[in-house]
Amino acid sequence: MALRVTPGMMHRQMVRNMHSNLTRMDNRQNVLSTGMKLNKASDDPVGITYSLRYRSDLSINEQYQRNADTAKSWLDYTDTVLTQVNDMSQRAYELLTQAVNGTNPQEAMNACAIELKQIYEQVVSLGNTQMNDKYIFNGQLTDVQPYDLTTAGTQKTDNMSIQYRFAEGAGLNINITGNEVFGEPKAGDNLFLVLQQLQDSLRTGNQDAARSELDNLKSRLVKVNEARSTIGAKINRIDLISTRLTDLELNLTDMQAKTEDADMAETILKVKQDESVYQASLATGARIIQTSLLDYLR
Amino acid sequence: MRSTFHGIELAKRSLFAHTAWMNTTGHNISNANTPGYSRQVVNLVASRPIEAPGFSKSGMPGQLGMGVEYESIKRVRERFLDEQYWNANRSLGEWEIQADTLTKLEKVFNEPSDSGIRTVLDNFWKSWSELSKDPENVTSRKIVRENAMALMDAFNETSKKMTDMQNDLARSVTVKADHLNTLTDQVAQLNYEIYRIEGLGDNANDLRDQRDLLIDELSKMVNVTVREEDNGYVVTGGGIELVNGRESTQTTAADWEGAYNGNALSSGEMFGTIKSRDVLVNDYLSQLNELANTMANGEVTITIPSGSILPEGTVLNDITYSGTNRLLTSDLTVTVKGLNGLHQLGYTFTKPAQKGEVFFTSKDGGPITAGSIRLNPNIEKDPNLIASSMRVESKPEGDVAVKGNNTLALLMSQLKESSFKFNPIGSNNGITKGTIDDYYRSILGQLGVESKEALRQQENNSLLVDQVEGRRQSVSGVSLDEEMSNLIKFQHAYGAAARFMTTIDQNLDKVINSMGVVGR
């Protein structure tokens, strides 16, 4: 026997279809209005773990980029200071070669000594350079002034390095110690000592002693330049890291979008489709449940 | 020899029978939308002919019909479909509750978003990285403190929401038990009434409908089995005999918990509610607890760079560091107990420098859970107690922390990608070793899978229930079209019977009033 169909069944079926159509439309509207296909964990249980990972990675990437920016400005600043140290040393070298050519009177040498004194003071002040209230040449003792005006030549700076991190397992020491730049305490080519001794030699007119410092000064100049190139290399590395972090950010954003974001064109199309299905179901439903035998009985 | 008034009697019977049918049709139409109602039909039979074989049989030929009479009024219903409905309904009840619980849990975790635990966790790690750039600065310390407190709030809040859910579910068990008692009372009452009515030979159609409707409702709540005995339904639910004839058993929440633990309660809303509370919510809560506790105390391997100076009396890898060997001459790879263990290897900025205190503590002094974890109140008061340095200098006034040393801050920020050791006992999360982020992600992954499965099951079972209900409606539902055509059919028959009676009446009139008057 054919299935007996009662209005109750049809009514129930219609309500059910209407309900499921509406549920589908509601979900689709939600996707459309949030722009995301992943709104809760059950929307895509695998996707959610990736989504959380991309979000975390993006978040820490932002921090790493900030770290790289800080490191860059620290290194740039160090580079500027080193350039000045280099200029000062060059100037001292020029003065020295002029002073010891054997033809200068004592007055001229005194004048040189006065300028050397200025240079010395300037170099000591460069050694005490601060960035954000931190002494940049004193290792980890950033709150301790590394050099005194009187005893700079014999002072030892802290030799511990300061590390910044820019990625998992990728750290970089961003500081250079005063002893590396200006020379170990009491060493022959310690810039402070050289400058002090030159002043003394020139004041006393001891040209030989002054001449003997030439090599020390030269060796220091080479080392300052070495330090500059080290810093330069680090700056290059930071630039590379920054580029990589920016690339990574792009990739991560892209992958996050693929996991989370809805395809708008497709969604809109489907919403339209859902709409027409819903309207059709309403139209047929209304027509079916309205008619009954009663309409035709006299 | 038949009676003169045979025809009148015959017509009367027909009128009665069709009136009964039309009344039943009226009853059907009235109850077309009554829940649980099954359409009723009148069993018409031709009356027994008068001339039975026997000595008194007249010599007249043929058996003359004696008209119609109705034997009974019955409801049209299939018990088989009812059984199917009850079976499908209990699964629906079970999954509805579970799907509801898991959907709520998804809302509690609220991922992916910019306000869930993931965000505050990321911010926490980031703040340590920020501190490593600027360890001298108290502002960076305050940022670490604020982010740590935000993380603690997120843990506490999530834990509280889950505990609240458990309490709600527990209350729901009590409410459901009460409701169940009302239902079983009514079933027992109906059992008795049906017993009394049917004892007299009638069919208690409408009362049976009501009783089945109550069982429909019961079947959604617990796994019921129904047996029909002489004294009515014997209803067993979750292994407990709920109704037997006039007697119903009053149950309490404790009874159902017992049935659940004894595996006798295996389906229905009651089962879903207790399972949601004891298994689902409990599992996610214990995973969150494990996450909080591991973060504070879980074993993790770190490498301390050379040049660091360990606090006096530190014991690592069974070596006690004291005096001169406190200064590490080479990198040292050791296992420490969580952020708390690591924080105690550093120095605070107090004067003289102290070794770091535990970073996280428990609000109630008990073990650390997501609900009880908090930032060490001392650190909360004084951010200078956040250790970032692993180096001290001896000064006449005592040890002073090297402020520019950022080793501990770096190590802390590195914990983001370090593998912690997790305890797999007490939860469904299989991860024994992984990063904090991994573990959190796995919680969400599991929640997603379970929630999706529950929603799918709910959908399927709902379809199944609807399908069976459709079959039931097909058999028992009232079709107005059918009732109307029946009504017309019986109205016609009624009219014809009346006409028949009129005919007989006219015949008799002829015999009585018009005969024997010839030639008047």
Short mmCIF file of C-alpha atoms in Angstrom, two decimals, chain A residues 3-221:
data_model
loop_
_atom_site.label_atom_id
_atom_site.label_comp_id
_atom_site.label_asym_id
_atom_site.label_seq_id
_atom_site.Cartn_x
_atom_site.Cartn_y
_atom_site.Cartn_z
CA LEU A 3 2.29 5.58 2.09
CA ARG A 4 -0.62 7.40 3.60
CA VAL A 5 0.20 11.10 3.60
CA THR A 6 -1.37 13.29 6.24
CA PRO A 7 -1.32 17.08 6.59
CA GLY A 8 0.58 16.61 9.83
CA MET A 9 3.42 14.95 7.94
CA MET A 10 3.48 17.58 5.27
CA HIS A 11 3.37 20.35 7.77
CA ARG A 12 6.18 18.83 9.76
CA GLN A 13 8.25 18.26 6.68
CA MET A 14 7.71 21.81 5.55
CA VAL A 15 8.68 23.28 8.90
CA ARG A 16 11.74 21.06 8.96
CA ASN A 17 12.85 22.10 5.49
CA MET A 18 12.22 25.72 6.30
CA HIS A 19 14.24 25.33 9.47
CA SER A 20 17.19 23.68 7.75
CA ASN A 21 17.11 26.30 4.98
CA LEU A 22 17.11 29.05 7.55
CA THR A 23 19.94 27.41 9.50
CA ARG A 24 22.01 27.22 6.35
CA MET A 25 21.25 30.83 5.52
CA ASP A 26 22.07 31.90 9.04
CA ASN A 27 25.45 30.17 8.90
CA ARG A 28 26.18 31.66 5.52
CA GLN A 29 25.14 35.13 6.67
CA ASN A 30 27.46 34.74 9.62
CA VAL A 31 30.31 33.84 7.28
CA LEU A 32 29.44 36.77 5.08
CA SER A 33 29.18 39.33 7.84
CA THR A 34 32.34 38.25 9.66
CA GLY A 35 34.21 37.57 6.45
CA MET A 36 35.50 34.41 8.13
CA LYS A 37 34.66 30.80 7.44
CA LEU A 38 36.33 29.78 10.70
CA ASN A 39 34.31 31.32 13.49
CA LYS A 40 34.46 28.56 16.05
CA ALA A 41 36.52 25.44 16.61
CA SER A 42 33.93 23.05 15.18
CA ASP A 43 33.79 24.94 11.88
CA ASP A 44 37.12 23.35 11.01
CA PRO A 45 38.80 21.36 13.79
CA VAL A 46 42.03 20.96 11.83
CA GLY A 47 42.00 24.52 10.60
CA ILE A 48 41.58 25.90 14.10
CA THR A 49 44.96 24.54 15.23
CA TYR A 50 46.62 26.08 12.18
CA SER A 51 44.73 29.31 12.66
CA LEU A 52 45.92 29.58 16.27
CA ARG A 53 49.47 28.78 15.19
CA TYR A 54 49.49 31.43 12.46
CA ARG A 55 48.03 33.98 14.83
CA SER A 56 50.69 33.22 17.47
CA ASP A 57 53.45 33.26 14.88
CA LEU A 58 52.24 36.58 13.53
CA SER A 59 52.08 38.01 16.99
CA ILE A 60 55.63 36.99 17.92
CA ASN A 61 56.81 38.03 14.48
CA GLU A 62 55.60 41.53 15.27
CA GLN A 63 57.68 41.44 18.45
CA TYR A 64 60.75 40.18 16.56
CA GLN A 65 60.36 42.99 14.06
CA ARG A 66 60.25 45.46 16.93
CA ASN A 67 63.38 43.81 18.36
CA ALA A 68 65.09 44.12 14.99
CA ASP A 69 64.14 47.79 14.79
CA THR A 70 65.59 48.48 18.23
CA ALA A 71 68.73 46.52 17.41
CA LYS A 72 69.07 48.42 14.15
CA SER A 73 68.87 51.79 15.83
CA TRP A 74 71.33 50.63 18.51
CA LEU A 75 73.79 49.46 15.86
CA ASP A 76 73.27 52.53 13.68
CA TYR A 77 73.98 54.69 16.68
CA THR A 78 77.08 52.67 17.57
CA ASP A 79 78.22 53.05 13.98
CA THR A 80 77.82 56.83 14.16
CA VAL A 81 79.81 56.95 17.36
CA LEU A 82 82.53 54.75 15.89
CA THR A 83 82.72 57.01 12.84
CA GLN A 84 83.31 59.91 15.17
CA VAL A 85 85.98 57.94 17.04
CA ASN A 86 87.58 57.21 13.71
CA ASP A 87 87.44 60.88 12.70
CA MET A 88 88.98 61.91 16.00
CA SER A 89 91.74 59.33 15.62
CA GLN A 90 92.40 60.47 12.05
CA ARG A 91 92.60 64.03 13.21
CA ALA A 92 95.05 63.00 15.94
CA TYR A 93 97.10 61.14 13.37
CA GLU A 94 97.23 64.18 11.09
CA LEU A 95 98.21 66.43 13.97
CA LEU A 96 100.86 64.00 14.99
CA THR A 97 102.43 63.73 11.53
CA GLN A 98 102.47 67.53 11.31
CA ALA A 99 103.91 67.92 14.76
CA VAL A 100 106.78 65.51 14.42
CA ASN A 101 108.18 66.72 11.08
CA GLY A 102 111.06 68.20 13.08
CA THR A 103 110.55 71.79 11.96
CA ASN A 104 107.92 72.91 14.39
CA PRO A 105 108.70 75.27 17.21
CA GLN A 106 107.61 74.37 20.72
CA GLU A 107 104.67 76.79 20.49
CA ALA A 108 103.25 74.91 17.54
CA MET A 109 103.68 71.64 19.36
CA ASN A 110 101.95 73.12 22.40
CA ALA A 111 99.08 74.13 20.16
CA CYS A 112 98.97 70.56 18.89
CA ALA A 113 98.99 69.30 22.46
CA ILE A 114 96.02 71.55 23.27
CA GLU A 115 94.06 70.24 20.34
CA LEU A 116 95.02 66.69 21.30
CA LYS A 117 93.67 67.40 24.76
CA GLN A 118 90.36 68.41 23.19
CA ILE A 119 90.42 65.25 21.09
CA TYR A 120 91.14 63.15 24.17
CA GLU A 121 88.24 64.68 26.05
CA GLN A 122 85.99 64.20 23.07
CA VAL A 123 87.02 60.53 22.73
CA VAL A 124 86.40 59.90 26.43
CA SER A 125 82.99 61.45 26.08
CA LEU A 126 82.38 59.22 23.04
CA GLY A 127 83.38 56.25 25.19
CA ASN A 128 80.68 57.27 27.62
CA THR A 129 78.04 57.51 24.93
CA GLN A 130 74.55 56.73 26.17
CA MET A 131 71.54 55.54 24.24
CA ASN A 132 68.23 55.55 26.09
CA ASP A 133 70.21 56.22 29.28
CA LYS A 134 72.33 53.15 28.66
CA TYR A 135 76.11 53.25 28.26
CA ILE A 136 76.66 51.48 25.00
CA PHE A 137 80.34 50.56 25.48
CA ASN A 138 80.21 49.03 28.94
CA GLY A 139 78.96 45.52 28.22
CA GLN A 140 76.07 44.57 30.46
CA LEU A 141 76.92 47.25 33.02
CA THR A 142 74.81 49.68 31.08
CA ASP A 143 74.14 51.74 34.16
CA VAL A 144 77.81 52.29 35.01
CA GLN A 145 79.86 54.98 33.31
CA PRO A 146 82.84 53.16 31.76
CA TYR A 147 85.44 55.94 31.49
CA ASP A 148 86.67 58.73 33.73
CA LEU A 149 88.44 61.67 32.22
CA THR A 150 91.57 61.07 34.30
CA THR A 151 91.91 57.31 34.32
CA ALA A 152 90.29 56.32 31.01
CA GLY A 153 93.45 54.63 29.77
CA THR A 154 93.50 52.09 32.56
CA GLN A 155 89.80 51.35 32.87
CA LYS A 156 88.38 47.98 31.99
CA THR A 157 84.92 47.80 30.52
CA ASP A 158 82.53 44.92 31.12
CA ASN A 159 83.12 42.34 28.43
CA MET A 160 79.75 40.56 28.51
CA SER A 161 77.59 40.84 25.47
CA ILE A 162 73.97 41.87 25.16
CA GLN A 163 71.88 39.55 23.04
CA TYR A 164 68.71 40.32 21.15
CA ARG A 165 66.51 37.63 19.65
CA PHE A 166 64.80 37.95 16.30
CA ALA A 167 63.57 34.44 15.68
CA GLU A 168 63.50 31.02 17.20
CA GLY A 169 67.15 30.26 17.93
CA ALA A 170 68.42 33.38 16.14
CA GLY A 171 70.11 35.76 18.50
CA LEU A 172 72.64 38.47 17.85
CA ASN A 173 75.05 40.23 20.17
CA ILE A 174 74.43 43.85 19.46
CA ASN A 175 77.00 45.54 21.66
CA ILE A 176 80.69 46.16 21.25
CA THR A 177 82.75 46.81 24.33
CA GLY A 178 84.78 49.89 25.02
CA ASN A 179 87.97 47.85 25.30
CA GLU A 180 87.42 46.50 21.81
CA VAL A 181 87.01 49.99 20.39
CA PHE A 182 89.47 52.00 22.46
CA GLY A 183 91.94 49.26 23.38
CA GLU A 184 92.57 47.10 26.42
CA PRO A 185 93.57 48.99 29.58
CA LYS A 186 97.26 49.83 29.67
CA ALA A 187 97.80 48.27 26.24
CA GLY A 188 100.21 50.11 23.95
CA ASP A 189 97.54 51.02 21.45
CA ASN A 190 94.95 52.10 23.98
CA LEU A 191 93.58 55.26 22.36
CA PHE A 192 93.25 57.11 25.63
CA LEU A 193 96.79 56.27 26.67
CA VAL A 194 98.17 57.17 23.26
CA LEU A 195 96.43 60.53 23.28
CA GLN A 196 97.60 61.29 26.80
CA GLN A 197 101.16 60.30 26.13
CA LEU A 198 101.23 62.34 22.91
CA GLN A 199 100.12 65.40 24.83
CA ASP A 200 102.92 64.85 27.35
CA SER A 201 105.54 64.19 24.64
CA LEU A 202 104.57 67.25 22.60
CA ARG A 203 104.48 69.49 25.65
CA THR A 204 107.98 68.41 26.62
CA GLY A 205 109.10 68.62 22.94
CA ASN A 206 110.08 64.96 22.88
CA GLN A 207 109.52 64.29 19.18
CA ASP A 208 110.99 60.78 19.25
CA ALA A 209 108.62 59.67 21.94
CA ALA A 210 105.79 61.24 19.98
CA ARG A 211 106.88 59.53 16.77
CA SER A 212 106.98 56.19 18.50
CA GLU A 213 103.25 56.51 19.21
CA LEU A 214 102.52 56.73 15.48
CA ASP A 215 102.43 52.97 15.06
CA ASN A 216 100.19 52.55 18.08
CA LEU A 217 97.80 55.12 16.71
CA LYS A 218 97.84 53.43 13.32
CA SER A 219 97.11 50.05 14.85
CA ARG A 220 94.22 51.57 16.82
CA LEU A 221 92.82 53.16 13.66
#
